[in-house]
CSV table of C-alpha atoms in Angstrom, one decimal:
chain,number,residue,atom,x,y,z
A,22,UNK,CA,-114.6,-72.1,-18.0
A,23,UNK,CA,-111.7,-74.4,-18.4
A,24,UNK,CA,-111.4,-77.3,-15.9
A,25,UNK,CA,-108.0,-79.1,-15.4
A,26,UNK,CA,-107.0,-81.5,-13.2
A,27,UNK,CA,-103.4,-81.9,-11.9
A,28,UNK,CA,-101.9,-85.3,-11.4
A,29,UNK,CA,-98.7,-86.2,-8.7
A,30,UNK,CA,-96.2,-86.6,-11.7
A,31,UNK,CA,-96.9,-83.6,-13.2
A,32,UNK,CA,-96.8,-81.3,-9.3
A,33,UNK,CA,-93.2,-83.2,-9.0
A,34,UNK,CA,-92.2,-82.0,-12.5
A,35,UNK,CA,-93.3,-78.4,-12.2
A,36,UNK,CA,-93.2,-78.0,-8.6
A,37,UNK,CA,-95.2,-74.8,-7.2
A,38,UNK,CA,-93.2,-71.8,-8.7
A,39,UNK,CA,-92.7,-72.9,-12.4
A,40,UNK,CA,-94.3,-70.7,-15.3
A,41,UNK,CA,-96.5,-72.8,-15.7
A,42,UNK,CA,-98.0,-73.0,-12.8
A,43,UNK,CA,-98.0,-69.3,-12.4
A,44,UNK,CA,-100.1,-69.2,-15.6
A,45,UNK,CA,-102.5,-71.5,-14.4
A,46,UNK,CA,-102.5,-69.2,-11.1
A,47,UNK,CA,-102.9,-66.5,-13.5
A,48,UNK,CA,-105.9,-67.9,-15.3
A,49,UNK,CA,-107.4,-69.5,-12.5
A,50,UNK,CA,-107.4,-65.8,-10.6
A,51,UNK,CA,-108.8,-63.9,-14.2
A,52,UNK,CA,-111.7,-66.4,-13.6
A,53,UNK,CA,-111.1,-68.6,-16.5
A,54,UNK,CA,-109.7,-71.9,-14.9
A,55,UNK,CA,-110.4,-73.9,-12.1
A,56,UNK,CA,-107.7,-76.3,-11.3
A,57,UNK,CA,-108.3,-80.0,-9.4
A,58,UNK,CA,-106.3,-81.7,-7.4
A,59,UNK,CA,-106.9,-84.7,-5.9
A,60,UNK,CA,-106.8,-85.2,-1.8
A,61,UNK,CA,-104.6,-87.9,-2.9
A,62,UNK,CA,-102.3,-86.5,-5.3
A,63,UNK,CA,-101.9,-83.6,-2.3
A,64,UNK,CA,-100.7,-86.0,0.1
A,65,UNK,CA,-98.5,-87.9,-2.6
A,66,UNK,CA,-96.9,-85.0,-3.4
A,67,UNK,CA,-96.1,-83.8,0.2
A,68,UNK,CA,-95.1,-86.4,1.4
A,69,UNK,CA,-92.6,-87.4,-1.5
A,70,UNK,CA,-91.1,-83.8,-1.0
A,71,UNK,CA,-90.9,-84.3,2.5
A,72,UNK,CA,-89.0,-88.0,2.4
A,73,UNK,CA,-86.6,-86.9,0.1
A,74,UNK,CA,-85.7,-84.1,2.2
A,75,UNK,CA,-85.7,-86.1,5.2
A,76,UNK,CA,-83.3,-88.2,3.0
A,77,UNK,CA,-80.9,-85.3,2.5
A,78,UNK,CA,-80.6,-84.8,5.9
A,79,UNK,CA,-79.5,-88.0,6.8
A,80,UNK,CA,-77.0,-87.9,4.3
A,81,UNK,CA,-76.0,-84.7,5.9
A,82,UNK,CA,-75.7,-86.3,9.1
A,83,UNK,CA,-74.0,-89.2,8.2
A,84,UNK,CA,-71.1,-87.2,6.3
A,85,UNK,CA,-70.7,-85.1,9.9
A,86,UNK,CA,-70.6,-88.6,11.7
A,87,UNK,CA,-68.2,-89.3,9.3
A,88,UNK,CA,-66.0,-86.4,9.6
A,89,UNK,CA,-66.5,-86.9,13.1
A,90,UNK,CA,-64.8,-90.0,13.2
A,91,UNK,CA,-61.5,-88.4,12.2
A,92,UNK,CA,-61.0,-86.1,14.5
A,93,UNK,CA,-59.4,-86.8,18.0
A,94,UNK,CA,-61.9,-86.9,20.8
A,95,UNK,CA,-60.9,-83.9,22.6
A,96,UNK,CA,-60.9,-82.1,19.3
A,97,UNK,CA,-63.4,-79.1,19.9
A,98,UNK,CA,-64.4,-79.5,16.5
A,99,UNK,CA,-66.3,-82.6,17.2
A,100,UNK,CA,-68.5,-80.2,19.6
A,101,UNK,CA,-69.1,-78.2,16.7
A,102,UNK,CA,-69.9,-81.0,14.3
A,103,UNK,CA,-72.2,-82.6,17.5
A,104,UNK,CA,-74.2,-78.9,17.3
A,105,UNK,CA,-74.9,-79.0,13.6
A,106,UNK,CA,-76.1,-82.4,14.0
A,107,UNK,CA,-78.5,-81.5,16.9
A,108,UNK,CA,-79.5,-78.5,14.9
A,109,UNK,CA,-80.2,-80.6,11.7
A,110,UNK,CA,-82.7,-82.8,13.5
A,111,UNK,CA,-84.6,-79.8,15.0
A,112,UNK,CA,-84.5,-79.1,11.1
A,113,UNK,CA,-85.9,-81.8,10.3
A,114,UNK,CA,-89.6,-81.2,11.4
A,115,UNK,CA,-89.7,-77.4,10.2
A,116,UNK,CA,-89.0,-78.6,6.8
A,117,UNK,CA,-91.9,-80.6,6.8
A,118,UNK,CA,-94.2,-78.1,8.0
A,119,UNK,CA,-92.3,-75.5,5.5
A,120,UNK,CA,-93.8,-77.5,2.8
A,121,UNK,CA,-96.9,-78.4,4.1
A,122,UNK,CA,-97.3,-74.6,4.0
A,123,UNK,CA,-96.3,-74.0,1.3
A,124,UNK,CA,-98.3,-76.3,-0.9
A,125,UNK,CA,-101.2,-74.8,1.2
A,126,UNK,CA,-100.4,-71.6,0.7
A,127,UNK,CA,-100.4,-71.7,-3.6
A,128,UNK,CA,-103.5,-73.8,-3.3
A,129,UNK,CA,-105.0,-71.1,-1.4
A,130,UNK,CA,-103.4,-68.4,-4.0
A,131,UNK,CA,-104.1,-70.3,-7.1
A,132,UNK,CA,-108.1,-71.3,-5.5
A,133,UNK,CA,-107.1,-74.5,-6.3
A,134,UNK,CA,-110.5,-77.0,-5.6
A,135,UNK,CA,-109.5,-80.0,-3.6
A,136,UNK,CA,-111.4,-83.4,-5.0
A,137,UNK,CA,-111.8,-85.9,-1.8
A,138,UNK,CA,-112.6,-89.3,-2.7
A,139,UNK,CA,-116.7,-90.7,-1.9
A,140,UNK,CA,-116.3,-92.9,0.6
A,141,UNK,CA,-119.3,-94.9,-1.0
A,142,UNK,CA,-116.9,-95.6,-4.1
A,143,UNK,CA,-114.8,-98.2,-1.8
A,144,UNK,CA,-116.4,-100.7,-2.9
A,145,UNK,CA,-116.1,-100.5,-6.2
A,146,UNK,CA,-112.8,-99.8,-5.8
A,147,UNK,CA,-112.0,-102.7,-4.0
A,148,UNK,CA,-113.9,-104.7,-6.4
A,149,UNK,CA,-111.6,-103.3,-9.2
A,150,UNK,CA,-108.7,-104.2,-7.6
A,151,UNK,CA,-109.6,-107.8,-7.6
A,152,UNK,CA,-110.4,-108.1,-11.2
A,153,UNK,CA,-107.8,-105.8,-12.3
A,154,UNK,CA,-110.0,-103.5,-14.0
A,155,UNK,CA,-110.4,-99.5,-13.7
A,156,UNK,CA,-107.4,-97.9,-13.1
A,157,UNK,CA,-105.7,-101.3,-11.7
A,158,UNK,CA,-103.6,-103.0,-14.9
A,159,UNK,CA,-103.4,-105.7,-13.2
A,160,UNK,CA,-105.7,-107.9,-10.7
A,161,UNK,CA,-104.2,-107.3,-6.9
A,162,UNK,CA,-101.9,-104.8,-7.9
A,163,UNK,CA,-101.5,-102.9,-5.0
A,164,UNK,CA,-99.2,-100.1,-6.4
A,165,UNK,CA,-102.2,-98.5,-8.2
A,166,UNK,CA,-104.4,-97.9,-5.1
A,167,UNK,CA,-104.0,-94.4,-5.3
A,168,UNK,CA,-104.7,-94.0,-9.3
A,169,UNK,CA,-107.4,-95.5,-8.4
A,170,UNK,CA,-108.5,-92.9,-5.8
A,171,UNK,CA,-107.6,-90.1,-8.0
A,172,UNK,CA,-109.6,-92.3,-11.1
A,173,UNK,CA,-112.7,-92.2,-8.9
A,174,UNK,CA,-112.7,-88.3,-8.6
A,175,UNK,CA,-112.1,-87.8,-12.1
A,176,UNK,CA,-114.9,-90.1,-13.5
A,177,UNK,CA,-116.8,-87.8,-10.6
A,178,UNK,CA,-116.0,-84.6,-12.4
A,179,UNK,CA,-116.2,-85.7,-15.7
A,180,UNK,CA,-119.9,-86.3,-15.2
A,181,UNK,CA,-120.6,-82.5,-14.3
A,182,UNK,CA,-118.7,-80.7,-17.2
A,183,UNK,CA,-119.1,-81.2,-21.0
A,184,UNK,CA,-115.0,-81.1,-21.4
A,185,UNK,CA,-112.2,-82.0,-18.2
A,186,UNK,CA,-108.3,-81.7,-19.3
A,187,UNK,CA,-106.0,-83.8,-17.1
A,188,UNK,CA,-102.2,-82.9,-17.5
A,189,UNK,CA,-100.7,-86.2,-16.9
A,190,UNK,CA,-97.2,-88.3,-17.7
A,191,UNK,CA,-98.3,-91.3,-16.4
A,192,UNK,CA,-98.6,-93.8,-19.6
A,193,UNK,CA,-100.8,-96.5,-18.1
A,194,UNK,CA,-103.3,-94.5,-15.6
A,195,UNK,CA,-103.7,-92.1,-18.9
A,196,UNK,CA,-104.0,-95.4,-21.4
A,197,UNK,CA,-107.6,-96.0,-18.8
A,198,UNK,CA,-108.6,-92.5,-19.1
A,199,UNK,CA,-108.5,-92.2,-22.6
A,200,UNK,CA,-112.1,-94.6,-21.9
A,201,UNK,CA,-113.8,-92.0,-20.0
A,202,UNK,CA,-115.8,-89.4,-21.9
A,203,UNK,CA,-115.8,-85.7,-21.9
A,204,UNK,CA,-111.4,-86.0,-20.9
A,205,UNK,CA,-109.0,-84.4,-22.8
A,206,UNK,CA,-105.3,-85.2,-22.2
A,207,UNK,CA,-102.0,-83.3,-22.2
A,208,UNK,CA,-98.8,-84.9,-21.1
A,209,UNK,CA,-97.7,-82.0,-19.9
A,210,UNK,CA,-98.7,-78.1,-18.9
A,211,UNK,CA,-96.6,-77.0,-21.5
A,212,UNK,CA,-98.6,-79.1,-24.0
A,213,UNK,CA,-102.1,-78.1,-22.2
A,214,UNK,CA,-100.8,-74.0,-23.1
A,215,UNK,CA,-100.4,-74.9,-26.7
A,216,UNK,CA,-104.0,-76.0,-26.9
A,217,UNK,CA,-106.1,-73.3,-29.4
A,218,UNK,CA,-108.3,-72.6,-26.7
A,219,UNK,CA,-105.8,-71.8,-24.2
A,220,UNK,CA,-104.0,-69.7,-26.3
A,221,UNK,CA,-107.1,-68.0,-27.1
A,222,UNK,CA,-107.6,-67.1,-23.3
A,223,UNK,CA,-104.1,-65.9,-22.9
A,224,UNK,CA,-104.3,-63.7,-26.1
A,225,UNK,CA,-108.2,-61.9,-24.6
A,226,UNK,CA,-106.2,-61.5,-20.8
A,227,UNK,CA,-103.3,-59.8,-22.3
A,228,UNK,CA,-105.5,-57.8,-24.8
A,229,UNK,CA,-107.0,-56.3,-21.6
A,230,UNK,CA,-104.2,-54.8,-20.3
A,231,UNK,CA,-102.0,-52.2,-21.5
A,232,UNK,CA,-98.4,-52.5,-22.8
A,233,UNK,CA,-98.2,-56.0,-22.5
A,234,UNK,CA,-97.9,-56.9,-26.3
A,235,UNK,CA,-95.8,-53.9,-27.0
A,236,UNK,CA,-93.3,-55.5,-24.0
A,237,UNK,CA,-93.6,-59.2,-24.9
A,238,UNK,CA,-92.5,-57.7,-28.5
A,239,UNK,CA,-89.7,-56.0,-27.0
A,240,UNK,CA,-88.7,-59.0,-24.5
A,241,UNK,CA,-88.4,-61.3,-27.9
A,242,UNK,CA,-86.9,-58.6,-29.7
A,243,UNK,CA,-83.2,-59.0,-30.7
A,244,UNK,CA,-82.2,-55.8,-28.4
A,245,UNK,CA,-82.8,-57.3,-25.8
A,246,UNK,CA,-82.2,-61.0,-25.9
A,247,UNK,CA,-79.1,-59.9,-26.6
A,248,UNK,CA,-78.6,-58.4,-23.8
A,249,UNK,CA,-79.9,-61.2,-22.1
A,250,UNK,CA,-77.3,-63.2,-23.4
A,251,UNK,CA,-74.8,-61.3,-22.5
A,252,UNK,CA,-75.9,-61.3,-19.0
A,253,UNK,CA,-76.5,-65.0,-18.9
A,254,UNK,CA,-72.8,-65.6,-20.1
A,255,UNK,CA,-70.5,-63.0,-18.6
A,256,UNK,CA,-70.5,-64.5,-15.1
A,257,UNK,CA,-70.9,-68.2,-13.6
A,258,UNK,CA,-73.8,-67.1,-11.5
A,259,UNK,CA,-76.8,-67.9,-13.6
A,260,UNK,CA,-75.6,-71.0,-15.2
A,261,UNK,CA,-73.8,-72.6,-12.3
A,262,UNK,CA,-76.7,-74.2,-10.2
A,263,UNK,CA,-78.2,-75.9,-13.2
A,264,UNK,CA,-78.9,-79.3,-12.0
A,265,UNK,CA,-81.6,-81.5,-14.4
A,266,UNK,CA,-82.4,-85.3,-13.1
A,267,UNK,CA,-81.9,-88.2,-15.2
A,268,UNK,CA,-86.1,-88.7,-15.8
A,269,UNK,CA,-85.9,-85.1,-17.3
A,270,UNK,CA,-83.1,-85.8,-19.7
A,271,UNK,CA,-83.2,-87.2,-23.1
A,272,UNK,CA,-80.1,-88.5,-24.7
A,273,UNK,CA,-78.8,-91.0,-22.0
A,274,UNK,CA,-77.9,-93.8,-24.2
A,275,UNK,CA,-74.9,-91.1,-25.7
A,276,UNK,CA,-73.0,-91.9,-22.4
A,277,UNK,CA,-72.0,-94.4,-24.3
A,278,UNK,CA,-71.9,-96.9,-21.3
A,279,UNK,CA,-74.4,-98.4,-19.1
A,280,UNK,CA,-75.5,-95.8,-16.6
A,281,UNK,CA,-77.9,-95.0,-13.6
A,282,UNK,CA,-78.4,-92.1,-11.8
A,283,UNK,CA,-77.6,-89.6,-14.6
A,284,UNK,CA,-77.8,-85.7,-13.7
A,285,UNK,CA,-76.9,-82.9,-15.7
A,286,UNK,CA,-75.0,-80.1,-13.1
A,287,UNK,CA,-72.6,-77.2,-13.8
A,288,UNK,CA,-73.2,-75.1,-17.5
A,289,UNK,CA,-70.2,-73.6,-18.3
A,290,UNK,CA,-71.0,-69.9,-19.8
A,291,UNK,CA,-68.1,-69.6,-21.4
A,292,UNK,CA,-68.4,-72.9,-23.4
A,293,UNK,CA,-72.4,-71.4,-24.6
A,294,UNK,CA,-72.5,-72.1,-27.7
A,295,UNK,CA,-76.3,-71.0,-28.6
A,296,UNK,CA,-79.3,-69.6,-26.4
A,297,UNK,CA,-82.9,-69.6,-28.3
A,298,UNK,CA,-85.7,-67.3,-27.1
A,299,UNK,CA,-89.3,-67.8,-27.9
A,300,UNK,CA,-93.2,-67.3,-26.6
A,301,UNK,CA,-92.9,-64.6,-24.6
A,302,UNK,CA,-95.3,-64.5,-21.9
A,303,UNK,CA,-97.3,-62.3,-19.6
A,304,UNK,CA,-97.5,-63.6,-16.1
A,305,UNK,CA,-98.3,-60.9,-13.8
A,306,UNK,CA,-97.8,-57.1,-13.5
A,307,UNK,CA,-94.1,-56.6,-14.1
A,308,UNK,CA,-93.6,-60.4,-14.2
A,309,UNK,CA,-92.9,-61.9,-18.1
A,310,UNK,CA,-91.5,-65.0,-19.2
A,311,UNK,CA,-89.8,-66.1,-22.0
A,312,UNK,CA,-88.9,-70.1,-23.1
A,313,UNK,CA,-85.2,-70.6,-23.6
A,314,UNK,CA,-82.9,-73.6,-24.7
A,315,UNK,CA,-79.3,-73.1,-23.9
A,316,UNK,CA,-76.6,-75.5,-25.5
A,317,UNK,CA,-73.5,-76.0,-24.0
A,318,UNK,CA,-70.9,-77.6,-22.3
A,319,UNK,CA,-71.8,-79.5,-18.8
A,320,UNK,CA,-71.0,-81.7,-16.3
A,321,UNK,CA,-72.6,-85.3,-16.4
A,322,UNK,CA,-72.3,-87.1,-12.9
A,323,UNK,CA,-73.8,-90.8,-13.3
A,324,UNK,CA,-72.7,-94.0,-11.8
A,325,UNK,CA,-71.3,-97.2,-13.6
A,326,UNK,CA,-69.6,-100.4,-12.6
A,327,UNK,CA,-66.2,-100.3,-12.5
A,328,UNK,CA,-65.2,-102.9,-15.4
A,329,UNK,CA,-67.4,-100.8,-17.6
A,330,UNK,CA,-65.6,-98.0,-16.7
A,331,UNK,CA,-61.6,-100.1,-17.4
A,332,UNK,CA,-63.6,-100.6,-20.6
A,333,UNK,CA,-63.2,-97.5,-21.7
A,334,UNK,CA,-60.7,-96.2,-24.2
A,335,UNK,CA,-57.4,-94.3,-22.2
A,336,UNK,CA,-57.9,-91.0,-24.1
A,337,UNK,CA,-61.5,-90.8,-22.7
A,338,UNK,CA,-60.8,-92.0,-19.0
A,339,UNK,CA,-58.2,-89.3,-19.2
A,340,UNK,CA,-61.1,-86.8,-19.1
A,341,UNK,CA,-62.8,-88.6,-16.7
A,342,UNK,CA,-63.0,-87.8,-12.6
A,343,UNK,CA,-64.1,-90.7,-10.8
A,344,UNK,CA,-64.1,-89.4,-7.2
A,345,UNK,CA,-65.6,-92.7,-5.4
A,346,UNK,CA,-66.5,-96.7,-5.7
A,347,UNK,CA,-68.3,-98.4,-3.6
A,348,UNK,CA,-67.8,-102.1,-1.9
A,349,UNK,CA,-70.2,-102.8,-5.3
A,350,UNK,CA,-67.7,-102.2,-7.6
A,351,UNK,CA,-70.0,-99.0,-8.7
A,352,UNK,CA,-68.4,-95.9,-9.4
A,353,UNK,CA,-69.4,-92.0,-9.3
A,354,UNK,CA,-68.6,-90.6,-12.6
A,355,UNK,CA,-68.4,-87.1,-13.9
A,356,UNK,CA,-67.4,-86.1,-17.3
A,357,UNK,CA,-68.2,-83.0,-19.7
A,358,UNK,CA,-70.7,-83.3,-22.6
A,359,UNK,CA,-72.5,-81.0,-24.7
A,360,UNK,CA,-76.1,-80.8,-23.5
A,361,UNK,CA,-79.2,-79.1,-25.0
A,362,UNK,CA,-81.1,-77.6,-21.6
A,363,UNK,CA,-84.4,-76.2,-21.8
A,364,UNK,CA,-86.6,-74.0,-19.5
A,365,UNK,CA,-87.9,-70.5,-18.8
A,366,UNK,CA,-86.4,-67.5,-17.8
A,367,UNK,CA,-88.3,-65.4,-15.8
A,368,UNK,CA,-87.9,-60.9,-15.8
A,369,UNK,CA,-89.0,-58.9,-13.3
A,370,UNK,CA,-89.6,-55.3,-13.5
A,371,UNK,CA,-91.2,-51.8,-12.8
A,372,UNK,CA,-95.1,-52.9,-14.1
A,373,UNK,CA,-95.7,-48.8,-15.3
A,374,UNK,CA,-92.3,-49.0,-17.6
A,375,UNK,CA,-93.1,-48.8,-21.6
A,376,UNK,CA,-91.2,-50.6,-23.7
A,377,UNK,CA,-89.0,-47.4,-24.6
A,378,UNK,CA,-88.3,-47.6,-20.5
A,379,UNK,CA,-87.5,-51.1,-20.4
A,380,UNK,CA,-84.9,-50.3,-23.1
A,381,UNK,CA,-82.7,-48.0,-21.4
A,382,UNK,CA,-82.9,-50.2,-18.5
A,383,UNK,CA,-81.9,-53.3,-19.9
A,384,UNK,CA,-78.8,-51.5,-21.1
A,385,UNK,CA,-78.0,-52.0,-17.7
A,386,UNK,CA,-78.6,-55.1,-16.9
A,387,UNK,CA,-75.3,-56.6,-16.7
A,388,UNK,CA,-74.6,-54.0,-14.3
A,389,UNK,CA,-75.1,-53.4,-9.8
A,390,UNK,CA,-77.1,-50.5,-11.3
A,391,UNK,CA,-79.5,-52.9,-12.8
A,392,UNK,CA,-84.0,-52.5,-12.0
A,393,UNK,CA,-84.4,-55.9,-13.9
A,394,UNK,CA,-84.0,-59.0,-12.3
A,395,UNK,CA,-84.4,-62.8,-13.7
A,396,UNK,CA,-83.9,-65.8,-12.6
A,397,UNK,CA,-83.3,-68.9,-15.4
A,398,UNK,CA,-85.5,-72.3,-14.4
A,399,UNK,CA,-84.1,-75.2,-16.3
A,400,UNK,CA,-86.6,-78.3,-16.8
A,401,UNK,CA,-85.3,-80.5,-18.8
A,402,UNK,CA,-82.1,-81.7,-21.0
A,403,UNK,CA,-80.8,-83.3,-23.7
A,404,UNK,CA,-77.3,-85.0,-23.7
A,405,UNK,CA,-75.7,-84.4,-27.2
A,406,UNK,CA,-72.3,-86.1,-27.5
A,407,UNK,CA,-68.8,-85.7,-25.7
A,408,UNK,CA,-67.1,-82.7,-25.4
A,409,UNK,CA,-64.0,-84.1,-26.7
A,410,UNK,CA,-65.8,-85.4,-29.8
């Protein structure tokens, strides 16, 4: 039995629906996981999830405030505007519950194990917080309270299995872990999959059930990923809400100006120039997976100072759109660069078809008449160079 433990970083990288954590669903249910999470890292990650949606809905308000404002006051628009703003506060509160739920509902689905801090360990805590040692890097450093919470329940498990993996990215907390015996560390769940032993489990699940390594041969086959490049480029649809934030993209520093707030938005298919395929992956009847990395052209939005941006040569601001500043002298920039972007694409299907079936299907797939469906998860990104260049 394999024992893994989740951190917050890693939940707010992957979210709930990613592959991988459908595979670790799908190992956990087969018996031959058990994922950990942390009381703490549960709350952590609701709650993050819920502020930055109560975020966007203040922006949301604000902008119909604003819109608002122009309008003349017997404008019966501004009644309309005043309904969507009542309506986005009832919001509001259902969104948080949505993904309470919802975080619930895959733990519950997955048979996640919830690890709940000893209350005795207070003490110790506490005591490590003075002296700076444990999971605290400093003395009195209040910010790693709740490493230290999650610290105690790993030393906890650690001391009832011979071997506990911990996906984590957090380079400090993992730098303390690294001391505890009978841990084993992946920064991601991507690395954790690559592990011999996982790999191993994957290989004895599929082996049990029939057609899936004559269909992950066909899905990786050029036939079809052909196809599925077609389909990916002939229409906007699949590329057009790619959206990648600046802690998921490598590459920054090609801006070529100082930057914050970096995001990688709107792949243009017809600007493509290469998709890779590889490690095609059972997930579930009718469910298979397959890692892509897509390079093209996109549209970089990030935010630089003004004389920064009168810095820059004429030919380059020409290709420019800077569509605000604010009282800061900071502007909101958006310019085209080619970008590396990798994720999954997921394929859904009839689970009885054959591989011959799947064939003459997937003929179709860039048609209404289609019976496969797949939807394209980007995770991270890689900023290249200019387009212009």
């Amino acid at each position: 039995m394999i024992h893994i433990v989740l951190d917050t970083n890693i939940l707010h990288q992957e979210g709930l629906e990613s592959r991988n954590m459908q595979l670790l669903s799908k190992l956990s249910n087969s018996d031959e996981l058990t994922i950990y999470v942390p009381e703490i890292v549960k709350r952590e990650f609701i709650s993050k999830r819920t502020m930055e949606s109560q975020e966007k809905f203040t922006e949301a308000k604000n902008a119909l405030l604003e819109i608002s404002k122009k309008l003349l006051k017997d404008d019966p628009l501004r009644e309309n505007l005043s309904e969507l703003d009542k309506n986005l506060t009832s919001m509001t509160d259902s969104v948080s519950a949505a993904l309470r739920a919802q975080f619930d509902n895959w733990a519950k689905e997955a048979k996640t194990v919830e690890l709940k801090s000893d209350p005795a360990a207070l003490d110790s805590i506490i005591d490590s917080y003075f002296s700076g040692t444990g999971a605290f890097r400093k003395a009195k450093n209040r910010e790693d309270f709740p490493d230290a919470f999650v610290n105690q329940c790993i030393e906890t498990l650690a001391k009832q299995h011979d071997t506990i993996y911990i996906a984590i990215k957090d380079t400090a907390f993992k730098k303390h872990l690294e001391t505890i015996p009978n841990i084993t560390l992946s920064d991601s769940l991507k690395d954790f999959f690559q592990r011999d032993e996982l790999q191993a489990i994957n290989t004895k699940i599929d082996g049990l059930i029939k057609n899936v390594e004559e269909l992950k041969g066909y899905l990786a086959g050029e036939i079809f990923t052909d196809r599925l490049t077609e389909h990916l480029t002939f229409e906007d649809e699949p590329l057009k809400d790619i959206y990648v934030e600046e802690q998921q993209i490598d590459g920054i520093n090609n801006l070529d100006i100082d930057s914050f707030g970096a995001s990688i938005n709107y792949a243009q298919p017809n600007n493509v120039k290469d998709i890779k395929y590889s490690n095609p992956t059972y997930i579930d009847e009718g469910h298979y997976s397959l890692d892509i990395e897509i390079t093209t052209i996109a549209s970089i939005h990030y935010c630089a100072s003004y004389m920064d941006f009168m810095q820059l040569s004429n030919q380059r601001m020409k290709h420019i759109d800077n569509s605000s500043m604010n009282g800061d002298g900071i502007c909101d920039l958006a310019e085209n660069f080619l970008v590396s972007l990798q994720g999954t694409i997921e394929i859904y299907f009839d689970g009885g078809w054959s591989a011959q079936e799947l064939d003459t299907h997937s003929a179709y797939l860039n048609t209404d008449k289609s019976k496969i469906r797949t939807t394209l998860y980007i995770e991270s990104g890689a900023i290249l160079k200019h387009a212009q260049n």
